[in-house]
Amino acid sequence: MNHDDIIFGILGNAFHCPVPGEFEFLENALITVNADGEILGVAKPPEYSNSPIVEFLENQGRLLRLTDKQYLIPGLVDLHCHAPQWPQMGKGLDLPLYDWLESYTFPLEARYQDLDFAQHVYKDLVQSTLSSGTTSAVYFSSIHLEPSKVLADICLEKGQRAFIGKVCMDNPEQCPDYYRQSAEQCLYETEAFHQHVSGMAGNHGLVSPVVTPRFIPSCTEGLLKELGQFASDNDCYVQTHCSESDWAREYSGQKYGETDISIYERTGLLGRKTILAHSIFLTESDILKILERGASIAHCPLSNMYFANAAMETREILDRGLHCGLGSDVAASVTPSMLRSCFDAVSHSRVREEGTSAKLKAENRGERNTRISFLEAFWMATVGGGKALDKRIGLFKKGFSFDAVLIDSEVQDCDLKIWQGLDKSSDILEKIISTTCRQNITRVWVQGKEVVNKN
Ligand code: GUN
Ligand code: FE
């Protein structure tokens, strides 16, 4: 390796999960990064200790040495977040989905025509997700073109890897008059948004546009077909909600006599770069279609506990090898933290496995062997998200983007405590997943660039 190719190196302890359910503790590893923000190498102590590389980087002021209470983890991926709902977080979760959308979401999202409001909220959101360790975020914006551009500009400026969709809704039966466009307008603005993002100065693949039909009830069949055609012709990312609740599923059944997946498939919206939020009620045929197309699922555990009406079949989805990552589904969650999403995904699966009714005998209560582990959840929030997006992110590995989060367990007044002599490496990683709070996240890098530094 030519030392001059190294822009900087980090020497310290790191964790990642190359395989679902397993982790690797990179103890005192040297991670080197090049000018493109890619990882040049990950060396363990015997591999670098006899080389002058550490001294070379140190002399040049290009080495960051971590303390033994600091840990590096891969940047976290949020596969499903509603940017305009940021001010809605923590409101109205007592309502069912349909009423929540009507009473809170649509009136709020309609306000984003006001570009000052959009600037104000989106700056705060992107800062908060970054400082929660979200290095890649897949955002639904609102139905408006100009405010969606504002979100894209802010992500680029702040350095977050972002996948952004201008939301499409044209069905007069389901969308209020004040928050709806014609199919022509949806298509025209989707194209215009794609052009804007692709042409943004300085955007070298950090921000990508996404074709975004909100969900089946909000779109006419004509719009779905037009968007599907555009997405297939241009190899676009697509995001939508899929079989999220009884109400949404029944809507598709009654109107089309089909499942959501069947509708997305036949309208050209189910491809390798499609991200399906939720996907609670999948049939066997749906699963085969998703596998065949290589589409991905964004599991949003906390949202599911409020809106889904049933538990997510995460265990089966992982076992069958479907692409699957995690989403916060802000504002159907109360934090943008993807570590919290990991914890919620585990808790969600545990309730499913154990069952609920105390009136039933233990053996009849739950669904056996359906739990997922903390390491599987962490894999979803890193590698799983990376696979869904078809990007080399989520691992500390040569050729992968250096997207990383520094967890400092020594900050004041927090719950993440590592006890010398009591906590082995697996305990430390589980504690990081379960008890990290935002104060512990002191530095964040995306594509090699430092985007958060709280020191
Ligand atoms: N289904 C359609 N729109 C939405 C939304 O904004 N949030 C959630 N959780 N589900 C949806
Ligand atoms: Fe959602």
Short mmCIF file of C-alpha atoms and ligand atoms in Angstrom, two decimals:
data_model
loop_
_atom_site.label_atom_id
_atom_site.label_comp_id
_atom_site.label_asym_id
_atom_site.label_seq_id
_atom_site.Cartn_x
_atom_site.Cartn_y
_atom_site.Cartn_z
CA MET A 1 0.00 0.00 0.00
CA ASN A 2 1.28 3.45 -0.88
CA HIS A 3 1.15 5.48 2.32
CA ASP A 4 0.43 8.67 0.40
CA ASP A 5 -2.95 7.25 -0.66
CA ILE A 6 -4.01 7.30 2.98
CA ILE A 7 -5.87 10.45 3.93
CA PHE A 8 -6.29 9.35 7.52
CA GLY A 9 -6.24 6.34 9.77
CA ILE A 10 -8.12 5.39 12.92
CA LEU A 11 -6.52 3.12 15.47
CA GLY A 12 -8.75 1.53 18.09
CA ASN A 13 -11.53 -0.92 18.83
CA ALA A 14 -14.31 -1.51 16.32
CA PHE A 15 -17.27 -3.82 15.93
CA HIS A 16 -19.15 -5.00 12.86
CA CYS A 17 -21.40 -7.92 11.85
CA PRO A 18 -20.29 -9.45 8.54
CA VAL A 19 -22.76 -12.36 8.95
CA PRO A 20 -26.27 -12.10 10.43
CA GLY A 21 -26.13 -13.24 14.05
CA GLU A 22 -22.33 -13.04 14.33
CA PHE A 23 -19.98 -10.22 15.15
CA GLU A 24 -16.32 -9.45 14.74
CA PHE A 25 -14.41 -7.49 17.36
CA LEU A 26 -11.63 -5.60 15.61
CA GLU A 27 -9.41 -5.02 18.64
CA ASN A 28 -6.85 -2.27 18.23
CA ALA A 29 -7.40 -2.32 14.50
CA LEU A 30 -5.96 0.22 12.09
CA ILE A 31 -8.54 1.39 9.56
CA THR A 32 -7.16 3.47 6.71
CA VAL A 33 -9.19 5.65 4.37
CA ASN A 34 -8.39 7.14 0.94
CA ALA A 35 -9.32 10.45 -0.66
CA ASP A 36 -12.54 8.97 -2.08
CA GLY A 37 -13.70 8.08 1.42
CA GLU A 38 -13.17 4.37 0.83
CA ILE A 39 -11.56 1.98 3.25
CA LEU A 40 -8.07 1.09 2.04
CA GLY A 41 -7.40 -1.51 4.66
CA VAL A 42 -8.34 -2.93 8.05
CA ALA A 43 -5.24 -4.24 9.79
CA LYS A 44 -5.01 -6.12 13.06
CA PRO A 45 -2.05 -5.47 15.42
CA PRO A 46 0.31 -8.19 14.11
CA GLU A 47 -0.24 -6.90 10.58
CA TYR A 48 0.73 -3.29 11.22
CA SER A 49 2.99 -3.40 14.27
CA ASN A 50 6.15 -4.10 12.27
CA SER A 51 5.31 -1.52 9.63
CA PRO A 52 6.18 2.18 9.86
CA ILE A 53 2.62 3.12 8.87
CA VAL A 54 1.35 4.11 12.32
CA GLU A 55 4.36 6.33 12.97
CA PHE A 56 4.07 7.80 9.47
CA LEU A 57 0.41 8.74 9.92
CA GLU A 58 1.01 10.01 13.43
CA ASN A 59 3.87 12.27 12.31
CA GLN A 60 1.66 13.67 9.59
CA GLY A 61 -1.18 14.38 12.04
CA ARG A 62 -3.38 11.95 10.15
CA LEU A 63 -3.99 9.35 12.83
CA LEU A 64 -6.89 9.30 15.26
CA ARG A 65 -6.15 7.11 18.26
CA LEU A 66 -9.26 5.97 20.12
CA THR A 67 -9.24 5.48 23.87
CA ASP A 68 -10.01 2.04 25.25
CA LYS A 69 -13.50 3.30 26.19
CA GLN A 70 -14.33 4.36 22.63
CA TYR A 71 -15.70 2.04 19.97
CA LEU A 72 -16.24 2.46 16.28
CA ILE A 73 -19.32 0.92 14.66
CA PRO A 74 -20.41 1.10 11.00
CA GLY A 75 -22.72 3.98 10.08
CA LEU A 76 -26.38 3.13 10.62
CA VAL A 77 -28.91 2.89 7.79
CA ASP A 78 -32.49 4.12 8.18
CA LEU A 79 -34.45 2.58 5.30
CA HIS A 80 -37.70 4.42 5.99
CA CYS A 81 -38.17 7.90 7.41
CA HIS A 82 -40.80 10.58 6.68
CA ALA A 83 -38.84 13.84 6.72
CA PRO A 84 -41.81 16.24 6.91
CA GLN A 85 -43.24 14.33 9.88
CA TRP A 86 -40.32 15.39 12.11
CA PRO A 87 -42.49 17.93 14.00
CA GLN A 88 -45.16 15.24 14.42
CA MET A 89 -42.96 12.84 16.36
CA GLY A 90 -44.54 11.96 19.68
CA LYS A 91 -48.08 13.00 18.67
CA GLY A 92 -51.26 11.05 18.05
CA LEU A 93 -50.00 7.49 18.31
CA ASP A 94 -53.21 6.54 20.10
CA LEU A 95 -55.03 6.78 16.78
CA PRO A 96 -55.31 4.06 14.14
CA LEU A 97 -53.23 4.62 11.00
CA TYR A 98 -56.03 6.01 8.83
CA ASP A 99 -57.08 8.62 11.41
CA TRP A 100 -53.48 9.48 12.25
CA LEU A 101 -52.77 10.25 8.61
CA GLU A 102 -55.95 12.32 8.21
CA SER A 103 -55.71 14.26 11.47
CA TYR A 104 -51.98 14.83 11.84
CA THR A 105 -49.90 13.79 8.87
CA PHE A 106 -51.60 15.24 5.81
CA PRO A 107 -52.26 18.69 7.35
CA LEU A 108 -48.64 18.89 8.49
CA GLU A 109 -47.13 17.66 5.22
CA ALA A 110 -49.25 20.20 3.31
CA ARG A 111 -47.38 23.03 5.08
CA TYR A 112 -44.12 22.32 3.31
CA GLN A 113 -45.06 24.51 0.37
CA ASP A 114 -43.62 27.15 2.67
CA LEU A 115 -39.92 26.87 1.82
CA ASP A 116 -38.77 28.65 4.97
CA PHE A 117 -40.65 26.11 7.04
CA ALA A 118 -39.11 23.28 4.98
CA GLN A 119 -35.60 24.69 5.50
CA HIS A 120 -36.13 25.11 9.20
CA VAL A 121 -37.47 21.59 9.80
CA TYR A 122 -35.22 19.71 7.40
CA LYS A 123 -32.02 21.27 8.75
CA ASP A 124 -32.99 20.18 12.22
CA LEU A 125 -33.99 16.68 11.08
CA VAL A 126 -30.79 15.97 9.13
CA GLN A 127 -28.64 17.29 11.98
CA SER A 128 -30.53 15.07 14.43
CA THR A 129 -30.41 11.90 12.35
CA LEU A 130 -26.70 12.39 11.70
CA SER A 131 -25.96 12.97 15.35
CA SER A 132 -27.93 9.80 16.13
CA GLY A 133 -25.50 7.89 13.90
CA THR A 134 -27.67 7.60 10.79
CA THR A 135 -25.17 7.91 7.96
CA SER A 136 -27.61 6.74 5.26
CA ALA A 137 -31.28 7.70 5.28
CA VAL A 138 -34.11 6.85 2.92
CA TYR A 139 -36.58 9.72 3.12
CA PHE A 140 -40.13 10.30 2.00
CA SER A 141 -40.45 14.03 1.46
CA SER A 142 -43.83 15.75 0.90
CA ILE A 143 -45.77 15.97 -2.39
CA HIS A 144 -44.01 19.23 -3.28
CA LEU A 145 -41.12 19.55 -5.71
CA GLU A 146 -39.30 22.63 -4.41
CA PRO A 147 -39.30 21.60 -0.73
CA SER A 148 -38.05 18.13 -1.78
CA LYS A 149 -35.13 19.87 -3.48
CA VAL A 150 -34.50 21.75 -0.24
CA LEU A 151 -34.20 18.43 1.60
CA ALA A 152 -31.79 17.10 -1.04
CA ASP A 153 -29.66 20.25 -0.83
CA ILE A 154 -29.50 20.04 2.97
CA CYS A 155 -28.46 16.37 2.95
CA LEU A 156 -25.71 17.16 0.46
CA GLU A 157 -24.56 20.19 2.42
CA LYS A 158 -24.48 18.32 5.73
CA GLY A 159 -22.91 15.25 4.11
CA GLN A 160 -25.57 12.61 4.75
CA ARG A 161 -25.96 9.77 2.26
CA ALA A 162 -29.61 10.18 1.37
CA PHE A 163 -32.23 8.60 -0.85
CA ILE A 164 -35.10 11.01 -1.26
CA GLY A 165 -38.51 10.76 -2.87
CA LYS A 166 -41.04 13.41 -3.70
CA VAL A 167 -44.25 11.74 -2.55
CA CYS A 168 -46.89 10.89 -5.17
CA MET A 169 -50.61 10.88 -4.28
CA ASP A 170 -53.42 11.41 -6.79
CA ASN A 171 -56.42 9.34 -5.66
CA PRO A 172 -59.32 11.70 -4.87
CA GLU A 173 -61.10 8.95 -2.89
CA GLN A 174 -58.31 8.74 -0.35
CA CYS A 175 -56.33 11.97 -0.46
CA PRO A 176 -57.73 15.28 0.78
CA ASP A 177 -58.20 18.06 -1.82
CA TYR A 178 -55.59 20.19 -0.10
CA TYR A 179 -52.95 17.46 -0.29
CA ARG A 180 -53.17 15.80 -3.66
CA GLN A 181 -51.85 16.29 -7.18
CA SER A 182 -52.94 15.05 -10.59
CA ALA A 183 -51.19 11.99 -12.00
CA GLU A 184 -49.56 14.23 -14.64
CA GLN A 185 -48.20 16.58 -12.01
CA CYS A 186 -46.88 13.68 -9.92
CA LEU A 187 -45.04 12.26 -12.89
CA TYR A 188 -43.73 15.59 -14.12
CA GLU A 189 -42.43 16.54 -10.67
CA THR A 190 -40.93 13.08 -10.11
CA GLU A 191 -38.95 13.51 -13.34
CA ALA A 192 -37.98 17.07 -12.45
CA PHE A 193 -36.81 15.95 -9.01
CA HIS A 194 -34.70 13.17 -10.51
CA GLN A 195 -33.09 15.68 -12.84
CA HIS A 196 -32.41 18.13 -10.04
CA VAL A 197 -30.76 15.56 -7.77
CA SER A 198 -28.67 14.02 -10.55
CA GLY A 199 -27.47 17.46 -11.56
CA MET A 200 -26.70 18.90 -8.11
CA ALA A 201 -23.20 20.39 -8.10
CA GLY A 202 -20.85 18.32 -5.93
CA ASN A 203 -23.21 15.36 -5.71
CA HIS A 204 -21.02 12.37 -6.48
CA GLY A 205 -23.61 9.74 -5.67
CA LEU A 206 -24.19 10.87 -2.08
CA VAL A 207 -27.82 11.88 -2.66
CA SER A 208 -30.10 9.81 -4.89
CA PRO A 209 -33.68 10.36 -6.04
CA VAL A 210 -36.39 7.78 -5.35
CA VAL A 211 -39.71 7.17 -7.13
CA THR A 212 -42.24 7.37 -4.29
CA PRO A 213 -45.89 6.32 -4.64
CA ARG A 214 -47.07 6.75 -1.03
CA PHE A 215 -49.06 3.50 -0.81
CA ILE A 216 -51.80 1.74 -2.76
CA PRO A 217 -54.77 3.71 -1.31
CA SER A 218 -53.27 7.11 -2.18
CA CYS A 219 -52.54 6.35 -5.85
CA THR A 220 -54.68 5.58 -8.89
CA GLU A 221 -53.71 2.59 -10.98
CA GLY A 222 -52.83 4.92 -13.84
CA LEU A 223 -50.30 6.77 -11.68
CA LEU A 224 -48.75 3.52 -10.42
CA LYS A 225 -48.25 2.38 -14.03
CA GLU A 226 -46.69 5.68 -15.11
CA LEU A 227 -44.32 5.69 -12.14
CA GLY A 228 -43.47 2.02 -12.73
CA GLN A 229 -42.63 2.75 -16.35
CA PHE A 230 -40.43 5.69 -15.38
CA ALA A 231 -38.68 3.62 -12.67
CA SER A 232 -37.97 0.67 -15.00
CA ASP A 233 -36.85 2.88 -17.89
CA ASN A 234 -34.40 4.74 -15.66
CA ASP A 235 -33.33 2.02 -13.21
CA CYS A 236 -34.59 4.11 -10.31
CA TYR A 237 -34.84 3.50 -6.62
CA VAL A 238 -38.49 3.04 -5.61
CA GLN A 239 -39.97 3.28 -2.12
CA THR A 240 -43.49 2.72 -0.88
CA HIS A 241 -45.52 1.19 1.93
CA CYS A 242 -46.51 -2.44 1.52
CA SER A 243 -49.23 -4.41 3.36
CA GLU A 244 -48.75 -2.27 6.42
CA SER A 245 -52.00 -2.83 8.30
CA ASP A 246 -55.31 -4.66 8.08
CA TRP A 247 -56.91 -1.54 6.68
CA ALA A 248 -54.30 -1.04 3.93
CA ARG A 249 -54.29 -4.72 3.03
CA GLU A 250 -58.07 -4.88 2.85
CA TYR A 251 -58.16 -1.78 0.68
CA SER A 252 -56.04 -3.55 -1.98
CA GLY A 253 -58.05 -6.73 -1.64
CA GLN A 254 -61.36 -4.96 -2.11
CA LYS A 255 -60.34 -2.57 -4.86
CA TYR A 256 -58.06 -4.81 -6.92
CA GLY A 257 -58.63 -8.34 -5.61
CA GLU A 258 -54.85 -8.51 -5.25
CA THR A 259 -52.07 -8.12 -2.70
CA ASP A 260 -49.90 -4.99 -2.63
CA ILE A 261 -46.93 -6.96 -3.99
CA SER A 262 -48.94 -8.24 -6.91
CA ILE A 263 -50.01 -4.67 -7.75
CA TYR A 264 -46.48 -3.31 -7.45
CA GLU A 265 -45.15 -6.12 -9.59
CA ARG A 266 -47.58 -5.70 -12.43
CA THR A 267 -47.20 -1.92 -12.48
CA GLY A 268 -43.41 -2.19 -12.82
CA LEU A 269 -42.63 -0.93 -9.33
CA LEU A 270 -41.05 -4.08 -7.91
CA GLY A 271 -37.34 -4.15 -8.78
CA ARG A 272 -33.92 -4.69 -7.23
CA LYS A 273 -33.88 -1.11 -5.98
CA THR A 274 -37.37 -1.13 -4.47
CA ILE A 275 -37.74 -0.62 -0.73
CA LEU A 276 -40.98 -1.88 0.74
CA ALA A 277 -41.78 -0.43 4.14
CA HIS A 278 -43.39 -2.90 6.55
CA SER A 279 -44.60 -5.87 4.45
CA ILE A 280 -46.48 -7.43 7.35
CA PHE A 281 -49.05 -9.53 5.51
CA LEU A 282 -47.07 -11.32 2.82
CA THR A 283 -48.39 -14.39 1.03
CA GLU A 284 -46.09 -17.17 -0.17
CA SER A 285 -46.47 -15.87 -3.69
CA ASP A 286 -45.55 -12.34 -2.52
CA ILE A 287 -42.37 -13.68 -0.93
CA LEU A 288 -41.37 -15.50 -4.12
CA LYS A 289 -41.94 -12.33 -6.16
CA ILE A 290 -39.84 -10.22 -3.79
CA LEU A 291 -37.06 -12.82 -3.89
CA GLU A 292 -37.17 -13.08 -7.66
CA ARG A 293 -36.94 -9.31 -8.12
CA GLY A 294 -34.39 -8.82 -5.32
CA ALA A 295 -36.48 -6.06 -3.74
CA SER A 296 -35.99 -5.16 -0.08
CA ILE A 297 -38.04 -4.81 3.05
CA ALA A 298 -37.72 -2.01 5.58
CA HIS A 299 -38.79 -3.45 8.91
CA CYS A 300 -40.08 -0.68 11.19
CA PRO A 301 -40.66 -2.40 14.52
CA LEU A 302 -42.00 0.38 16.72
CA SER A 303 -44.38 1.61 14.03
CA ASN A 304 -45.62 -1.95 13.59
CA MET A 305 -46.47 -2.20 17.28
CA TYR A 306 -48.84 0.77 16.89
CA PHE A 307 -50.20 0.45 13.36
CA ALA A 308 -49.62 -3.02 11.90
CA ASN A 309 -52.31 -5.04 13.71
CA ALA A 310 -50.02 -8.08 13.60
CA ALA A 311 -46.38 -8.96 14.24
CA MET A 312 -43.76 -8.79 11.53
CA GLU A 313 -42.40 -12.15 10.37
CA THR A 314 -38.81 -10.98 10.66
CA ARG A 315 -37.43 -14.42 11.55
CA GLU A 316 -38.85 -16.00 8.39
CA ILE A 317 -37.81 -13.07 6.22
CA LEU A 318 -34.19 -13.33 7.36
CA ASP A 319 -34.17 -17.14 7.12
CA ARG A 320 -35.44 -17.02 3.56
CA GLY A 321 -32.75 -14.57 2.54
CA LEU A 322 -34.93 -11.63 1.58
CA HIS A 323 -33.09 -8.32 1.61
CA CYS A 324 -34.16 -6.68 4.84
CA GLY A 325 -33.02 -3.67 6.82
CA LEU A 326 -34.54 -1.46 9.48
CA GLY A 327 -36.48 1.78 9.30
CA SER A 328 -37.44 4.28 11.97
CA ASP A 329 -40.68 5.27 10.17
CA VAL A 330 -40.56 8.66 11.88
CA ALA A 331 -43.13 9.90 12.95
CA ALA A 332 -44.58 6.47 13.69
CA SER A 333 -41.71 6.14 16.14
CA VAL A 334 -40.54 8.40 18.91
CA THR A 335 -36.87 8.64 18.00
CA PRO A 336 -34.77 8.62 14.83
CA SER A 337 -32.22 6.34 16.57
CA MET A 338 -31.51 3.21 14.58
CA LEU A 339 -29.92 1.58 17.62
CA ARG A 340 -33.28 2.00 19.31
CA SER A 341 -34.87 0.42 16.21
CA CYS A 342 -32.52 -2.56 16.67
CA PHE A 343 -33.68 -2.92 20.25
CA ASP A 344 -37.34 -2.56 19.25
CA ALA A 345 -36.93 -5.19 16.52
CA VAL A 346 -35.66 -7.66 19.10
CA SER A 347 -38.42 -6.81 21.61
CA HIS A 348 -41.06 -7.07 18.86
CA SER A 349 -39.84 -10.56 17.94
CA ARG A 350 -39.70 -11.63 21.57
CA VAL A 351 -43.33 -10.70 22.20
CA ARG A 352 -44.27 -12.60 19.08
CA GLU A 353 -42.34 -15.68 20.19
CA GLU A 354 -43.71 -15.68 23.73
CA GLY A 355 -47.28 -14.74 22.80
CA THR A 356 -49.51 -12.56 24.93
CA SER A 357 -52.52 -14.13 26.60
CA ALA A 358 -51.86 -15.24 30.18
CA LYS A 359 -55.05 -17.31 29.89
CA LEU A 360 -53.32 -19.70 27.46
CA LYS A 361 -50.83 -22.41 28.35
CA ALA A 362 -47.25 -21.46 27.55
CA GLU A 363 -47.03 -23.96 24.69
CA ASN A 364 -50.08 -22.48 22.96
CA ARG A 365 -49.31 -18.84 23.57
CA GLY A 366 -46.71 -17.65 21.10
CA GLU A 367 -45.02 -18.55 17.85
CA ARG A 368 -42.05 -20.76 18.58
CA ASN A 369 -38.53 -19.98 17.43
CA THR A 370 -39.40 -16.65 15.91
CA ARG A 371 -37.17 -14.35 17.92
CA ILE A 372 -34.30 -12.50 16.34
CA SER A 373 -31.07 -11.67 18.17
CA PHE A 374 -29.44 -8.34 18.90
CA LEU A 375 -26.72 -9.20 16.42
CA GLU A 376 -29.25 -9.93 13.70
CA ALA A 377 -30.95 -6.61 14.36
CA PHE A 378 -27.59 -4.81 14.24
CA TRP A 379 -26.75 -6.61 11.00
CA MET A 380 -30.04 -5.34 9.53
CA ALA A 381 -29.29 -1.76 10.58
CA THR A 382 -25.87 -1.88 8.89
CA VAL A 383 -25.19 -4.61 6.31
CA GLY A 384 -28.87 -5.32 5.60
CA GLY A 385 -29.52 -1.66 4.86
CA GLY A 386 -26.43 -1.53 2.64
CA LYS A 387 -27.59 -4.54 0.64
CA ALA A 388 -31.06 -3.06 0.24
CA LEU A 389 -29.51 0.07 -1.23
CA ASP A 390 -26.98 -1.91 -3.26
CA LYS A 391 -24.13 0.12 -1.77
CA ARG A 392 -20.84 -1.00 -0.24
CA ILE A 393 -21.67 0.24 3.25
CA GLY A 394 -22.22 -1.35 6.66
CA LEU A 395 -18.86 -3.07 7.19
CA PHE A 396 -15.26 -2.14 7.91
CA LYS A 397 -13.85 -3.81 4.85
CA LYS A 398 -11.47 -2.83 2.05
CA GLY A 399 -13.36 -1.14 -0.76
CA PHE A 400 -16.36 -0.22 1.43
CA SER A 401 -17.24 3.42 2.09
CA PHE A 402 -15.93 4.67 5.41
CA ASP A 403 -19.28 5.43 7.09
CA ALA A 404 -18.69 5.20 10.82
CA VAL A 405 -19.99 6.18 14.23
CA LEU A 406 -17.79 6.73 17.27
CA ILE A 407 -19.38 5.57 20.51
CA ASP A 408 -17.77 7.03 23.61
CA SER A 409 -18.75 5.23 26.80
CA GLU A 410 -17.08 7.82 29.01
CA VAL A 411 -19.37 10.78 28.42
CA GLN A 412 -21.12 12.06 31.50
CA ASP A 413 -24.64 11.17 32.58
CA CYS A 414 -25.50 8.27 30.31
CA ASP A 415 -26.47 4.62 30.64
CA LEU A 416 -23.77 2.98 28.55
CA LYS A 417 -21.29 1.72 31.13
CA ILE A 418 -18.51 -0.72 30.36
CA TRP A 419 -17.15 -2.43 33.46
CA GLN A 420 -13.53 -3.50 33.35
CA GLY A 421 -13.21 -7.22 34.01
CA LEU A 422 -16.98 -7.78 33.84
CA ASP A 423 -17.86 -7.10 30.19
CA LYS A 424 -16.49 -9.26 27.39
CA SER A 425 -16.58 -8.06 23.79
CA SER A 426 -20.02 -9.59 23.07
CA ASP A 427 -21.40 -7.84 26.18
CA ILE A 428 -19.93 -4.54 25.06
CA LEU A 429 -21.59 -4.74 21.64
CA GLU A 430 -24.95 -5.70 23.15
CA LYS A 431 -24.64 -2.78 25.57
CA ILE A 432 -23.83 -0.43 22.69
CA ILE A 433 -26.92 -1.61 20.80
CA SER A 434 -29.19 -1.46 23.83
CA THR A 435 -28.05 1.49 25.93
CA THR A 436 -26.30 4.03 23.70
CA CYS A 437 -27.87 7.46 23.91
CA ARG A 438 -27.20 10.39 21.62
CA GLN A 439 -24.56 11.87 23.94
CA ASN A 440 -22.44 8.73 23.47
CA ILE A 441 -22.26 9.35 19.73
CA THR A 442 -19.44 11.88 19.60
CA ARG A 443 -18.20 11.70 15.99
CA VAL A 444 -19.71 10.52 12.72
CA TRP A 445 -18.17 10.05 9.26
CA VAL A 446 -19.90 9.57 5.91
CA GLN A 447 -17.82 8.53 2.90
CA GLY A 448 -14.67 9.42 4.84
CA LYS A 449 -15.84 12.91 5.67
CA GLU A 450 -16.44 13.92 9.26
CA VAL A 451 -20.02 15.18 9.53
CA VAL A 452 -20.47 15.29 13.31
CA ASN A 453 -17.87 16.19 15.92
CA LYS A 454 -19.23 16.96 19.38
CA ASN A 455 -15.80 17.35 21.04
N1 GUN B 1 -48.96 4.71 5.11
C1 GUN B 1 -49.15 5.69 4.22
N2 GUN B 1 -48.56 6.83 4.61
C2 GUN B 1 -47.97 6.56 5.76
C3 GUN B 1 -47.19 7.33 6.66
O1 GUN B 1 -46.92 8.51 6.46
N3 GUN B 1 -46.72 6.70 7.75
C4 GUN B 1 -46.99 5.40 7.99
N4 GUN B 1 -46.48 4.82 9.07
N5 GUN B 1 -47.74 4.66 7.19
C5 GUN B 1 -48.21 5.23 6.08
FE FE B 2 -44.05 5.09 6.71
#
